Short mmCIF file of C-alpha atoms and ligand atoms in Angstrom, two decimals:
data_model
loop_
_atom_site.label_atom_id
_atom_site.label_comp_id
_atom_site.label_asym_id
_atom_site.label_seq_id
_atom_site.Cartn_x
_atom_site.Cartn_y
_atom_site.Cartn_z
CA UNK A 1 -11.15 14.05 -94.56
CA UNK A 2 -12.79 16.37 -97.49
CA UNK A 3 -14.71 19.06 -96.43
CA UNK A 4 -16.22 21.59 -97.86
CA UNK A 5 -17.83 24.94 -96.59
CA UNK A 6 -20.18 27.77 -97.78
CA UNK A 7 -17.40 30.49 -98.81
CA UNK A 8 -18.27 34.11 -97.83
CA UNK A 9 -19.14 36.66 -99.97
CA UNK A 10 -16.56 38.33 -100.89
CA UNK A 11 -17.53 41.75 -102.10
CA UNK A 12 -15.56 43.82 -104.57
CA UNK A 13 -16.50 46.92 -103.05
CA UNK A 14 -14.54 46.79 -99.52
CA UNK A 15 -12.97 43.32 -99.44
CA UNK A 16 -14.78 42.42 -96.71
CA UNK A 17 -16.39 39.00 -96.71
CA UNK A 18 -20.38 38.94 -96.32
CA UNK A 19 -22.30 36.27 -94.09
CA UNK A 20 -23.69 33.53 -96.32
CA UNK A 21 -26.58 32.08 -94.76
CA UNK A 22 -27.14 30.35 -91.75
CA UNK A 23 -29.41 27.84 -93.85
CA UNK A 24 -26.40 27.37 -96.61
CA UNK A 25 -23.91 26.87 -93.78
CA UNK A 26 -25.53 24.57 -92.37
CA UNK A 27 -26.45 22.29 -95.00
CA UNK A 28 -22.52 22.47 -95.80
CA UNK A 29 -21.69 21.89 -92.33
CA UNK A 30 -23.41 18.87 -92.23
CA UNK A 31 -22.17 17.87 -95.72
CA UNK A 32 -18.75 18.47 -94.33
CA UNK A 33 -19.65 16.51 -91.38
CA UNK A 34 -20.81 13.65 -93.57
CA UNK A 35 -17.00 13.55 -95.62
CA UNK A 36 -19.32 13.90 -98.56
CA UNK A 37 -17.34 16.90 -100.43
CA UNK A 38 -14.62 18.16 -101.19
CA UNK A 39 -12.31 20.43 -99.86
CA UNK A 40 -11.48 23.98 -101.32
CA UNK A 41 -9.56 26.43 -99.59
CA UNK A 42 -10.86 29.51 -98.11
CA UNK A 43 -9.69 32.95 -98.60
CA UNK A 44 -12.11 34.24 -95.95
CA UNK A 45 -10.67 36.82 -93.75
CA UNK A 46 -11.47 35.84 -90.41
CA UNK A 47 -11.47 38.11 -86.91
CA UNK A 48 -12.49 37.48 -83.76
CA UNK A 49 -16.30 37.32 -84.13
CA UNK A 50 -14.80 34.02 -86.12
CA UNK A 51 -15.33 30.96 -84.09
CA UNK A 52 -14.64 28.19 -86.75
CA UNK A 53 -11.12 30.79 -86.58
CA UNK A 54 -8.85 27.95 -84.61
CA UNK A 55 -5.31 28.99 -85.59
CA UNK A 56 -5.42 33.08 -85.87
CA UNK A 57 -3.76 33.31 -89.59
CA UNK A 58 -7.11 34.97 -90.81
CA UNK A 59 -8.23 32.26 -93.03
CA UNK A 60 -10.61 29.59 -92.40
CA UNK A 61 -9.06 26.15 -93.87
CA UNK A 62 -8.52 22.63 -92.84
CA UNK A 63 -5.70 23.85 -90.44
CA UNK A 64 -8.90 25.28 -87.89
CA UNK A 65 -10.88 21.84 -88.47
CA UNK A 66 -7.85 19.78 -87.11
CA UNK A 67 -7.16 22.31 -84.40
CA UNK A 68 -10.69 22.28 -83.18
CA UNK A 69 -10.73 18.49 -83.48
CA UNK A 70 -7.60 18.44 -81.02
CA UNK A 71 -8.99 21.15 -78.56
CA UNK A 72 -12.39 19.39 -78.67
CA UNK A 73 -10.91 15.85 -77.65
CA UNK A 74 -8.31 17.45 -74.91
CA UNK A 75 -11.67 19.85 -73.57
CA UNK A 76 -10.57 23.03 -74.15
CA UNK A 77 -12.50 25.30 -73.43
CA UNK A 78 -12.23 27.08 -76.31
CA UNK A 79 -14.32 23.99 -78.11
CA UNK A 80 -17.09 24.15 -76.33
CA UNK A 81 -18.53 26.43 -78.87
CA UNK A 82 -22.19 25.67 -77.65
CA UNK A 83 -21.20 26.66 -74.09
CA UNK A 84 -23.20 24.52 -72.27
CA UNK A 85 -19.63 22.69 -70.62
CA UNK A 86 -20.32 19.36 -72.30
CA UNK A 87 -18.07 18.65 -75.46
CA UNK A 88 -20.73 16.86 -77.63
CA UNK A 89 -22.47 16.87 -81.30
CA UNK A 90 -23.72 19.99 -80.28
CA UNK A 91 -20.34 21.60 -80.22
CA UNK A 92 -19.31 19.60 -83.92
CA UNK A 93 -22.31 20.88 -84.94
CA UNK A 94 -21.70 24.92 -83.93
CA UNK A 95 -18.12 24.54 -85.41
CA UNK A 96 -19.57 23.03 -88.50
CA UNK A 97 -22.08 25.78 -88.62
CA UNK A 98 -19.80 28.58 -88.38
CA UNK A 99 -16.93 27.26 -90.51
CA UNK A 100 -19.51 27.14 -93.57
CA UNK A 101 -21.13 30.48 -92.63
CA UNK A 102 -17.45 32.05 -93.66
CA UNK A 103 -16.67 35.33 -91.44
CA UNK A 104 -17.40 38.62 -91.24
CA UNK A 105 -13.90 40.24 -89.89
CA UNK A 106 -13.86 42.93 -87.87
CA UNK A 107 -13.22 45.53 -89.61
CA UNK A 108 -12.88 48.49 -86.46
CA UNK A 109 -11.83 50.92 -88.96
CA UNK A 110 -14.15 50.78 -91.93
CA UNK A 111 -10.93 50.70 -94.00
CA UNK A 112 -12.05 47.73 -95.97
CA UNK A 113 -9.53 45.46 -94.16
CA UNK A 114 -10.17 42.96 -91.52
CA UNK A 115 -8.64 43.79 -88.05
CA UNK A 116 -6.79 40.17 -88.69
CA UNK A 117 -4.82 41.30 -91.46
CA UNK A 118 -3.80 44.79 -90.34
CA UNK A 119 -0.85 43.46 -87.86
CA UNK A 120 0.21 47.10 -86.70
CA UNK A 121 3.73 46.35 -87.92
CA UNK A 122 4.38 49.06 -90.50
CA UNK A 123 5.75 46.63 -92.62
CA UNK A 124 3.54 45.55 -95.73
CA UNK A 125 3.72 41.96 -96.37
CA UNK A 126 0.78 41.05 -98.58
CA UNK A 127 -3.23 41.14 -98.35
CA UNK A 128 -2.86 39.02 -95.44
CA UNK A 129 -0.41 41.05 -93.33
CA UNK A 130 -0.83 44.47 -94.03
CA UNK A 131 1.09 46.07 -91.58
CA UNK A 132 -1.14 48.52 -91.30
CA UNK A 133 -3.22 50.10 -88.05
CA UNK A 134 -6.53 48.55 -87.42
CA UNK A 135 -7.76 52.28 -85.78
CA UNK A 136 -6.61 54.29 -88.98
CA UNK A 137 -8.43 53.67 -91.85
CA UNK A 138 -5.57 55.76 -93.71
CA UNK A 139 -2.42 54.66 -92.08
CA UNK A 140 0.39 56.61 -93.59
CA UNK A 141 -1.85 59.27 -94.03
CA UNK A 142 -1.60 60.01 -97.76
CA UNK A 143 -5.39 60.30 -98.21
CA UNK A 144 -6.05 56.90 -99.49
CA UNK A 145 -7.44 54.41 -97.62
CA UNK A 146 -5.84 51.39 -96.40
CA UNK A 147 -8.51 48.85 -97.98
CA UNK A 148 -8.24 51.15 -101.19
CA UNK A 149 -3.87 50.68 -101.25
CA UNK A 150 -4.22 46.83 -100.75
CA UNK A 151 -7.44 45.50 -102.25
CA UNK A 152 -8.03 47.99 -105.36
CA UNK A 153 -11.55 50.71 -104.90
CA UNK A 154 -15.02 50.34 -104.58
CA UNK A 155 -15.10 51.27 -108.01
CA UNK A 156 -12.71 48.44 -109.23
CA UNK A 157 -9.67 50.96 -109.63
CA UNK A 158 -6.65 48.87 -109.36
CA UNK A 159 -4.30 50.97 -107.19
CA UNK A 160 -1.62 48.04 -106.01
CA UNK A 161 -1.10 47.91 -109.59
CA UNK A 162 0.02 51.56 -109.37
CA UNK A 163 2.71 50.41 -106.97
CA UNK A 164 1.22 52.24 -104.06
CA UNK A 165 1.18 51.14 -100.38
CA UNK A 166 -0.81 51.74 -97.53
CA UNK A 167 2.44 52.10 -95.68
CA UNK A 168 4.28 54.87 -97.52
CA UNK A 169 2.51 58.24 -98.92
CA UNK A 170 1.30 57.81 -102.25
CA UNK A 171 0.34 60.36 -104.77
CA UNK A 172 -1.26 59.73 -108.04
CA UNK A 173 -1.71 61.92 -111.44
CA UNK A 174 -2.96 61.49 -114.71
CA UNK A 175 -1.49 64.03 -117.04
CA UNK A 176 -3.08 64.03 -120.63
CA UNK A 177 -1.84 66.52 -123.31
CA UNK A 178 -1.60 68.01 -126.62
CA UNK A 179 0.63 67.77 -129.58
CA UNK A 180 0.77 69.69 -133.10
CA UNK A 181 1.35 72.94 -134.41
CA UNK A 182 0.51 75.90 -131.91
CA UNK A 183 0.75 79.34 -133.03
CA UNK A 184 3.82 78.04 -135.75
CA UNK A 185 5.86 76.39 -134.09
CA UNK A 186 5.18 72.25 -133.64
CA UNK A 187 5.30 71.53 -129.88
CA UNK A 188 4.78 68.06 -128.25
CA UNK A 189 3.67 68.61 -124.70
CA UNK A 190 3.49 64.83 -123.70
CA UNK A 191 5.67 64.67 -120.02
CA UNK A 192 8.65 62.79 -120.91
CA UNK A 193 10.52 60.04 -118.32
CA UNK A 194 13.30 62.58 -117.95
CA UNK A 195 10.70 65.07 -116.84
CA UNK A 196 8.78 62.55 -114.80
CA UNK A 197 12.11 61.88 -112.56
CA UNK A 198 12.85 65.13 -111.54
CA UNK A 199 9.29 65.41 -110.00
CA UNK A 200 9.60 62.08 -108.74
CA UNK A 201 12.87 62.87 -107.33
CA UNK A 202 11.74 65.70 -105.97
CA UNK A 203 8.95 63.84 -103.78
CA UNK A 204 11.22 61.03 -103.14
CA UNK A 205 13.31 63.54 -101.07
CA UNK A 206 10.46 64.78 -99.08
CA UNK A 207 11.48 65.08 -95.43
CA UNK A 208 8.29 62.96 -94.18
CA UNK A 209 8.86 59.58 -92.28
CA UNK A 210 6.40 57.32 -93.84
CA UNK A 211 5.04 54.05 -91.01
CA UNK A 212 6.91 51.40 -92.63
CA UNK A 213 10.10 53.74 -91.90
CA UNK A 214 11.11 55.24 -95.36
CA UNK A 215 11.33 58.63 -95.90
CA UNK A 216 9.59 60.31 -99.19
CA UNK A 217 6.63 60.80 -101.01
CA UNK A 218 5.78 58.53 -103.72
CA UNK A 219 4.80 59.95 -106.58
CA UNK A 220 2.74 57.83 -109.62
CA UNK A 221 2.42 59.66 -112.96
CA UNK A 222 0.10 57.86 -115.58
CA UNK A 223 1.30 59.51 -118.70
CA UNK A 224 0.38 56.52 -120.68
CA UNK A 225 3.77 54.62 -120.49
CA UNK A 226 1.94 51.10 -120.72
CA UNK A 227 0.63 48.65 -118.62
CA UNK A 228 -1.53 49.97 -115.69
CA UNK A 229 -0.59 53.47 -116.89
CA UNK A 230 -3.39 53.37 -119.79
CA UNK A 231 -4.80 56.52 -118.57
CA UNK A 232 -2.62 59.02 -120.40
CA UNK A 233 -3.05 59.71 -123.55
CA UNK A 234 -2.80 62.59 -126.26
CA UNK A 235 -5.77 65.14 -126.53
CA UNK A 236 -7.40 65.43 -130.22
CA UNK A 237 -6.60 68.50 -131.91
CA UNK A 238 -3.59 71.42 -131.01
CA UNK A 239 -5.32 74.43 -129.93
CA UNK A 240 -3.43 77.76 -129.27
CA UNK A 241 -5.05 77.77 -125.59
CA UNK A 242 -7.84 75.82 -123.78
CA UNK A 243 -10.17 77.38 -121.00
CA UNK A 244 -9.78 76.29 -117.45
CA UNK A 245 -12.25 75.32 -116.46
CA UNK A 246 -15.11 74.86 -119.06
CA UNK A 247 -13.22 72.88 -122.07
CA UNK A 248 -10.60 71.62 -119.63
CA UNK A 249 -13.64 70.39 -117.55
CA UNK A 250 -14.65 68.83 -120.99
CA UNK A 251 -11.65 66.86 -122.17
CA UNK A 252 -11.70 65.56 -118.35
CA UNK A 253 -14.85 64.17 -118.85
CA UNK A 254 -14.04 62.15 -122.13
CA UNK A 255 -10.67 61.43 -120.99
CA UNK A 256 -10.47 60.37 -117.23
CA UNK A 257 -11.66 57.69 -116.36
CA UNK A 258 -14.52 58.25 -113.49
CA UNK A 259 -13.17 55.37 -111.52
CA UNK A 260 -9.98 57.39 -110.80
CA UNK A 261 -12.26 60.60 -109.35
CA UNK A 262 -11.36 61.17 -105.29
CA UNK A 263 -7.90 59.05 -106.34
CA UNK A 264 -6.19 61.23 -108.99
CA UNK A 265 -4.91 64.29 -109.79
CA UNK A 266 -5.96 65.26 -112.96
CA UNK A 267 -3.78 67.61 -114.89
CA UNK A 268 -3.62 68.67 -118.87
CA UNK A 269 -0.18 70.07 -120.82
CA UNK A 270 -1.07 72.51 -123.41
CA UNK A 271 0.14 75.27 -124.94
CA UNK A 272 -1.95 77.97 -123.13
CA UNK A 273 -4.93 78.59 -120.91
CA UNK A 274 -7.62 81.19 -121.54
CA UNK A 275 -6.56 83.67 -123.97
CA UNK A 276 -3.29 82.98 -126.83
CA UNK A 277 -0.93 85.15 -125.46
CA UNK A 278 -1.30 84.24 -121.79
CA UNK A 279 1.89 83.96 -120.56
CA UNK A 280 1.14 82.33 -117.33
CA UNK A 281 3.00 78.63 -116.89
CA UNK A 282 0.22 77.07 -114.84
CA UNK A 283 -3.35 77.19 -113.28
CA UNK A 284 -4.21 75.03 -110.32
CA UNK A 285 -7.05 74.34 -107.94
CA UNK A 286 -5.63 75.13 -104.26
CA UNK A 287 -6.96 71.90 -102.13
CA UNK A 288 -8.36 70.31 -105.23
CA UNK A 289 -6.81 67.92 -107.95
CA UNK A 290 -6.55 69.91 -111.56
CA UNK A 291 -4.01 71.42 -113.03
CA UNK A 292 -2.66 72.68 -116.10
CA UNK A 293 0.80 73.11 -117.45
CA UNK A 294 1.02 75.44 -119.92
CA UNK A 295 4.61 76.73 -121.20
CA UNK A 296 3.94 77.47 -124.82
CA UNK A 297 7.46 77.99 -126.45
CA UNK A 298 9.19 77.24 -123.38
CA UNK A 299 8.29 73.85 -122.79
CA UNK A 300 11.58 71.72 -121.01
CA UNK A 301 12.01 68.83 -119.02
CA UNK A 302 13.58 70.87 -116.30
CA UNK A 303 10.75 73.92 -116.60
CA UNK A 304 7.58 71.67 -116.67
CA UNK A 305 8.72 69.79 -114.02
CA UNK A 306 9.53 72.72 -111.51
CA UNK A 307 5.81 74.06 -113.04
CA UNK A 308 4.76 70.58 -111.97
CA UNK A 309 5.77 70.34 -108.68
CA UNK A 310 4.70 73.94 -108.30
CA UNK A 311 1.19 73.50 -109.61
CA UNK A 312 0.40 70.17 -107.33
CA UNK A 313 1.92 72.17 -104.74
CA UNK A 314 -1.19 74.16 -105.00
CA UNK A 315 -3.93 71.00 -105.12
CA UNK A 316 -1.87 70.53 -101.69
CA UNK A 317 -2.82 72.84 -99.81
CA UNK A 318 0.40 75.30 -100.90
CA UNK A 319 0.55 78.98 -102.11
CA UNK A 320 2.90 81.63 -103.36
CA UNK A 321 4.29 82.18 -100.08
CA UNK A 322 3.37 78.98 -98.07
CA UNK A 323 0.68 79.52 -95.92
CA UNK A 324 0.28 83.17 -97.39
CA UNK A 325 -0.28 84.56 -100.63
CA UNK A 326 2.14 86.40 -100.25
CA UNK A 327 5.02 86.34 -103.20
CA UNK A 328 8.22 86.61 -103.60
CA UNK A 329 9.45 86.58 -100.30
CA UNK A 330 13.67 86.05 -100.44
CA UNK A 331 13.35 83.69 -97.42
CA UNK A 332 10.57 81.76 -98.92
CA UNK A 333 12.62 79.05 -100.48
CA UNK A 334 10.29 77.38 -102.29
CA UNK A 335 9.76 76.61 -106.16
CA UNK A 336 5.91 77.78 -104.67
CA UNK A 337 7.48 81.58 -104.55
CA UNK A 338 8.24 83.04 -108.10
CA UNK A 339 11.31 83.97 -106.50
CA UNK A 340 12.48 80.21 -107.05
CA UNK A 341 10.14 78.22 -109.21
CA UNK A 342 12.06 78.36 -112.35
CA UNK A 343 15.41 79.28 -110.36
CA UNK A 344 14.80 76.12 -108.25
CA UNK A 345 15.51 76.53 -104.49
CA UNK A 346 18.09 77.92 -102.82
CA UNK A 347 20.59 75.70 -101.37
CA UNK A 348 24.10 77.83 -100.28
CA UNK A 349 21.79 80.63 -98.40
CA UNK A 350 21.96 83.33 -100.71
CA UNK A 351 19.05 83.61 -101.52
CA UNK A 352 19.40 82.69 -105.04
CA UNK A 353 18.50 79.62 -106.58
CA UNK A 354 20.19 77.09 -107.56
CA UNK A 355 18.30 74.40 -109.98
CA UNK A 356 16.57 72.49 -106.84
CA UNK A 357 13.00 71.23 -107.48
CA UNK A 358 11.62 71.09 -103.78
CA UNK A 359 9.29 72.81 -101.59
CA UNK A 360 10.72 74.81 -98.83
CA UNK A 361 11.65 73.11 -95.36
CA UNK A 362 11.04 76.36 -93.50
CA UNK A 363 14.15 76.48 -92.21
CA UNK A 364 15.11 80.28 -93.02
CA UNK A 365 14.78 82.81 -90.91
CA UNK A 366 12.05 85.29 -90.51
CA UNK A 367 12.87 88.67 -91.99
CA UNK A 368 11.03 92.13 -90.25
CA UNK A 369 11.17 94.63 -93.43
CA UNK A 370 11.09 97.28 -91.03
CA UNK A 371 14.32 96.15 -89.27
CA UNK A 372 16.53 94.49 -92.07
CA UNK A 373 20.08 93.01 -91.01
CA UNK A 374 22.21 92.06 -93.79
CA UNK A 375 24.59 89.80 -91.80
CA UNK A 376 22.10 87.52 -90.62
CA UNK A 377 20.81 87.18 -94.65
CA UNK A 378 17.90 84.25 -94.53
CA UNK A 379 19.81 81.63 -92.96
CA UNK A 380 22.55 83.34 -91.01
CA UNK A 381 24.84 84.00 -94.41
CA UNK A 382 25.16 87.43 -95.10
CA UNK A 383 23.35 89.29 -98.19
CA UNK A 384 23.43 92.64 -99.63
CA UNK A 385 19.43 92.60 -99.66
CA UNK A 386 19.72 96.54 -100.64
CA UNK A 387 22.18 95.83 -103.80
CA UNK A 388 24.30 98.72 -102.24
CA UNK A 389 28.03 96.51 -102.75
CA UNK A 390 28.62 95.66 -99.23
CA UNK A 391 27.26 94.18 -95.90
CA UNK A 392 25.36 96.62 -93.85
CA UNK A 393 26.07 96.13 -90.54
CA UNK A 394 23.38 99.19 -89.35
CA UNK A 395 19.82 97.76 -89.34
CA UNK A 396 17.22 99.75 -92.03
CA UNK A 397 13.78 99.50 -93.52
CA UNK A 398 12.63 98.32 -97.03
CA UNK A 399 10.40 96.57 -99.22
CA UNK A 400 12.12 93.32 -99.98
CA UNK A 401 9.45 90.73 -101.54
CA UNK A 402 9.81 91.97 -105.04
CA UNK A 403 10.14 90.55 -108.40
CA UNK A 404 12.81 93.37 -109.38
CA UNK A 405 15.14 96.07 -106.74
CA UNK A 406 13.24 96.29 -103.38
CA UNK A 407 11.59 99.32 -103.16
CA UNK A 408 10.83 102.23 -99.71
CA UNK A 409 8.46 100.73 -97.56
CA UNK A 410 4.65 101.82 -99.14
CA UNK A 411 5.90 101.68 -102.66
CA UNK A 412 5.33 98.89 -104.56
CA UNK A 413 7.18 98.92 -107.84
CA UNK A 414 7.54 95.19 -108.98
CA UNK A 415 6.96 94.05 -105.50
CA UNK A 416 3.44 91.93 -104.14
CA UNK A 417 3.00 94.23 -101.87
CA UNK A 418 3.67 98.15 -100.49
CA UNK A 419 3.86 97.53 -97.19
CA UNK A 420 6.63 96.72 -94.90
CA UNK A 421 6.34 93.58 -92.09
CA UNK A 422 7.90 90.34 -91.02
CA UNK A 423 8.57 87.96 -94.03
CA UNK A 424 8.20 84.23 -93.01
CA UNK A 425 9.04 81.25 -94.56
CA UNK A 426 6.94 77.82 -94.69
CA UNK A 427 7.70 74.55 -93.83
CA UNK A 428 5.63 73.48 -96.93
CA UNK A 429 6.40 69.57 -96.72
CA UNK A 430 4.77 69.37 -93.13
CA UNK A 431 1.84 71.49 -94.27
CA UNK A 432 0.58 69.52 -96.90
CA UNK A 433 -2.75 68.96 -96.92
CA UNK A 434 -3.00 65.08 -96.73
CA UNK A 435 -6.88 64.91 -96.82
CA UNK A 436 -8.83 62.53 -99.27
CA UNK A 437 -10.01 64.07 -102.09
CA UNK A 438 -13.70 63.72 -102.47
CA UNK A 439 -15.00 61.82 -105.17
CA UNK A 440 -16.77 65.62 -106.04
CA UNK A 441 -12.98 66.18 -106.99
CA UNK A 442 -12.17 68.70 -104.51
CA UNK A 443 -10.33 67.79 -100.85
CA UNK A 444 -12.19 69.96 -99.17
CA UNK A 445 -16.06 71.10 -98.59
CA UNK A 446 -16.77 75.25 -99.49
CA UNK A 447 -15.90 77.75 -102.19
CA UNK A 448 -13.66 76.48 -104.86
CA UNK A 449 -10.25 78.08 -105.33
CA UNK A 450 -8.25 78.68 -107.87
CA UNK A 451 -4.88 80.08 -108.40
CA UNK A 452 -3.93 81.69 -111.57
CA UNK A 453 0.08 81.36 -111.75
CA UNK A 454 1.55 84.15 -113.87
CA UNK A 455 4.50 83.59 -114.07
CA UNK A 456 7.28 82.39 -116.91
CA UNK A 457 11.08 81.46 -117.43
CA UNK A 458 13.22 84.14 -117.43
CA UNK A 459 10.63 86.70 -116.05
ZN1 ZN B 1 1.04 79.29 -108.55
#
């Protein structure tokens, strides 16, 4: 039999396929009915406000006709779709009706994905079997929506072609740059692939269990390597130093695309920020999504990338000592802290660091300045925190979150602060703030903050 029925809508805004109507469906039901047509299969998702929906695979196709056919001739009730308990034209005629009409799915989480298609399963099989949660519009919680990970944006931004999945935390940047001479010396600032692995190591690592059971962050870098990643791309011209925000809010404008606003991370390499002898590596918005790399002379794989990491680390939610402000705390062991962003972080528990890009795990101890005991160190390996030559075993008070020597408690010296209290680490990967950014470009509602990040290798 050849049949044909009015397809839905479908709209490129949220995937979700709009009522044609009732007149249209109609007419093709009764076409269909006639054998007049032909067939042409549907790619309407279909939910359980579908009644033409016969065989529960979320599409409407000849599969539901023949089903309905069978149900209607053994009585079912499920074909008495003009529930009056007689199976007669009437009931042809309702099937008919709603089989052209197409479906609206039930979409209970205004994710842009029918109920139908998100199976629950954590695994992520295609459009059709998501795997994701019909009650979380945002199922792995990376602060894009399900709908957004499978079908592409509202405003046509093709994530899947980004790789991402609405099973596994995804995070995306766009890092444009400059290239030329700067203050003598020819500097190209353009992220290379060796750079770009280290930070995506770094996230692959992450301690976070994602739904479809990996482990990691996912981290997409558009540096314009080709294909998708178009959005890269050199800046004109090699100033000495840009200002954040006004001309980096400029070049953003001309250079990223407005489609990618609320989805990207938007971050510029040049040689400096604000003045041309700031020696500060980095500025970031704290909860937002721009940054800046900016390592003059001292531009590296291995130095932008820990700047990298450290900078998003601030449009996460992250600061110089975690939760805190706070710097340079020794059992802070995170490339967030001075103490360890061009070190790296420590991994033998002394305090030191040793080359690690990662944020901490905040599993050091806390340390009370007041009441210092060098055998218990940060993680229970012994340190020489006063630089004396040997292990104190008798407790004592000092002023350890320094860049240089601690100093007596209410002296500052090199330190953040003068006074003396508990020092705390920060389990940094389970504090990220996973909220969407808003298409205004921040990820969260109120005053705008910005941290200023001045510091540089070998300081
Ligand atoms: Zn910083």
């Amino acid at each position: 039999m050849l049949i044909r029925y009015a397809r839905g809508l479908d709209s490129p805004d949220t995937g979700i396929v709009m009522r044609s109507g009732l007149v249209h469906g109609l007419k093709a039901g009764v076409v269909a009915w006639l054998g007049l047509a032909s067939f042409a299969p549907a790619s309407a998702h279909a939910g359980a406000a579908c009644p033409a929906e016969f065989t529960g695979d979320c599409v409407l196709d000849i599969s539901d006709v023949l089903v309905f056919v069978v149900e209607f001739d053994a009585g079912k009730p499920g074909a008495d779709l003009h529930a009056d308990g007689v199976y007669d034209f009437l009931d042809v005629l309702a099937f008919l009706i709603a089989f052209g009409e197409g479906c609206d799915p039930i979409d209970s989480d205004f994710d842009g994905l029918g109920d139908c298609v998100e199976t629950g399963t954590g695994v992520y099989l295609g459009p059709g079997d998501t795997g994701t949660d019909p009650d979380d519009p945002d199922t792995d919680r990376d602060g894009l929506r399900d709908g957004d990970e499978v079908l592409g944006t509202p405003g046509g931004l093709d994530l899947p072609a980004f790789g991402v999945s609405p099973v596994r935390r995804d995070i995306l940047v766009e890092v444009d740059w400059f290239a030329g001479e700067f203050q003598g010396s020819m500097r190209d600032f353009r992220p290379t692939p060796g750079m770009v692995e280290r930070v995506r190591a770094a996230f692959a690592d992450a301690p976070l269990v994602n739904p479809d059971g990996t482990t990691g962050v996912n981290i997409v870098i558009d540096y314009g390597q080709g294909g998708a990643f178009a959005g890269g791309q050199q800046l004109p011209g090699s100033p000495d130093f840009i200002q954040f925000d006004d001309d980096f809010n400029a070049y953003k404008a001309l250079r990223f695309a407005s489609n990618r606003k609320g989805y990207f991370h938007y971050a510029i390499f040049a040689n400096r920020y604000n003045t041309a002898t700031n020696v500060s590596s980095g500025v970031a918005e704290i909860n937002g999504d721009d940054f800046m790399v900016t390592l003059a002379g001292s531009f590296s794989d291995y130095n932008a990338a820990t700047t990298f990491v450290h900078e998003i680390g601030h449009n996460l939610n992250l600061r110089h000592g975690g939760f805190e402000n706070r710097n340079y705390k020794p059992n802070y062991n995170s490339v967030m802290n001075y103490r360890h962003q061009f070190p790296g972080a420590d991994t033998d528990g002394d305090s030191f660091g040793n080359g690690r890009t990662d944020y901490s795990r905040g599993l050091n101890l806390d340390i009370d300045e007041n009441f210092i005991f060098e055998p218990q160190g940060v993680i229970g390996i012994p340190i020489d925190f006063n630089r004396d030559g040997d292990i104190d075993t008798a407790f004592y008070a000092l002023n350890l979150n320094c860049s240089g020597p601690p100093v007596p408690c209410g002296t500052s010296g090199t330190c953040y602060d003068s006074f003396c209290s508990t020092l705390r680490d920060n389990d940094d990967w389970g504090s990220i703030n996973w909220q969407r950014l808003l298409v205004s470009e921040d990820r969260l509602p109120g005053p705008r903050e910005i941290s200023e990040c001045d510091n540089w290798p070998g300081k």
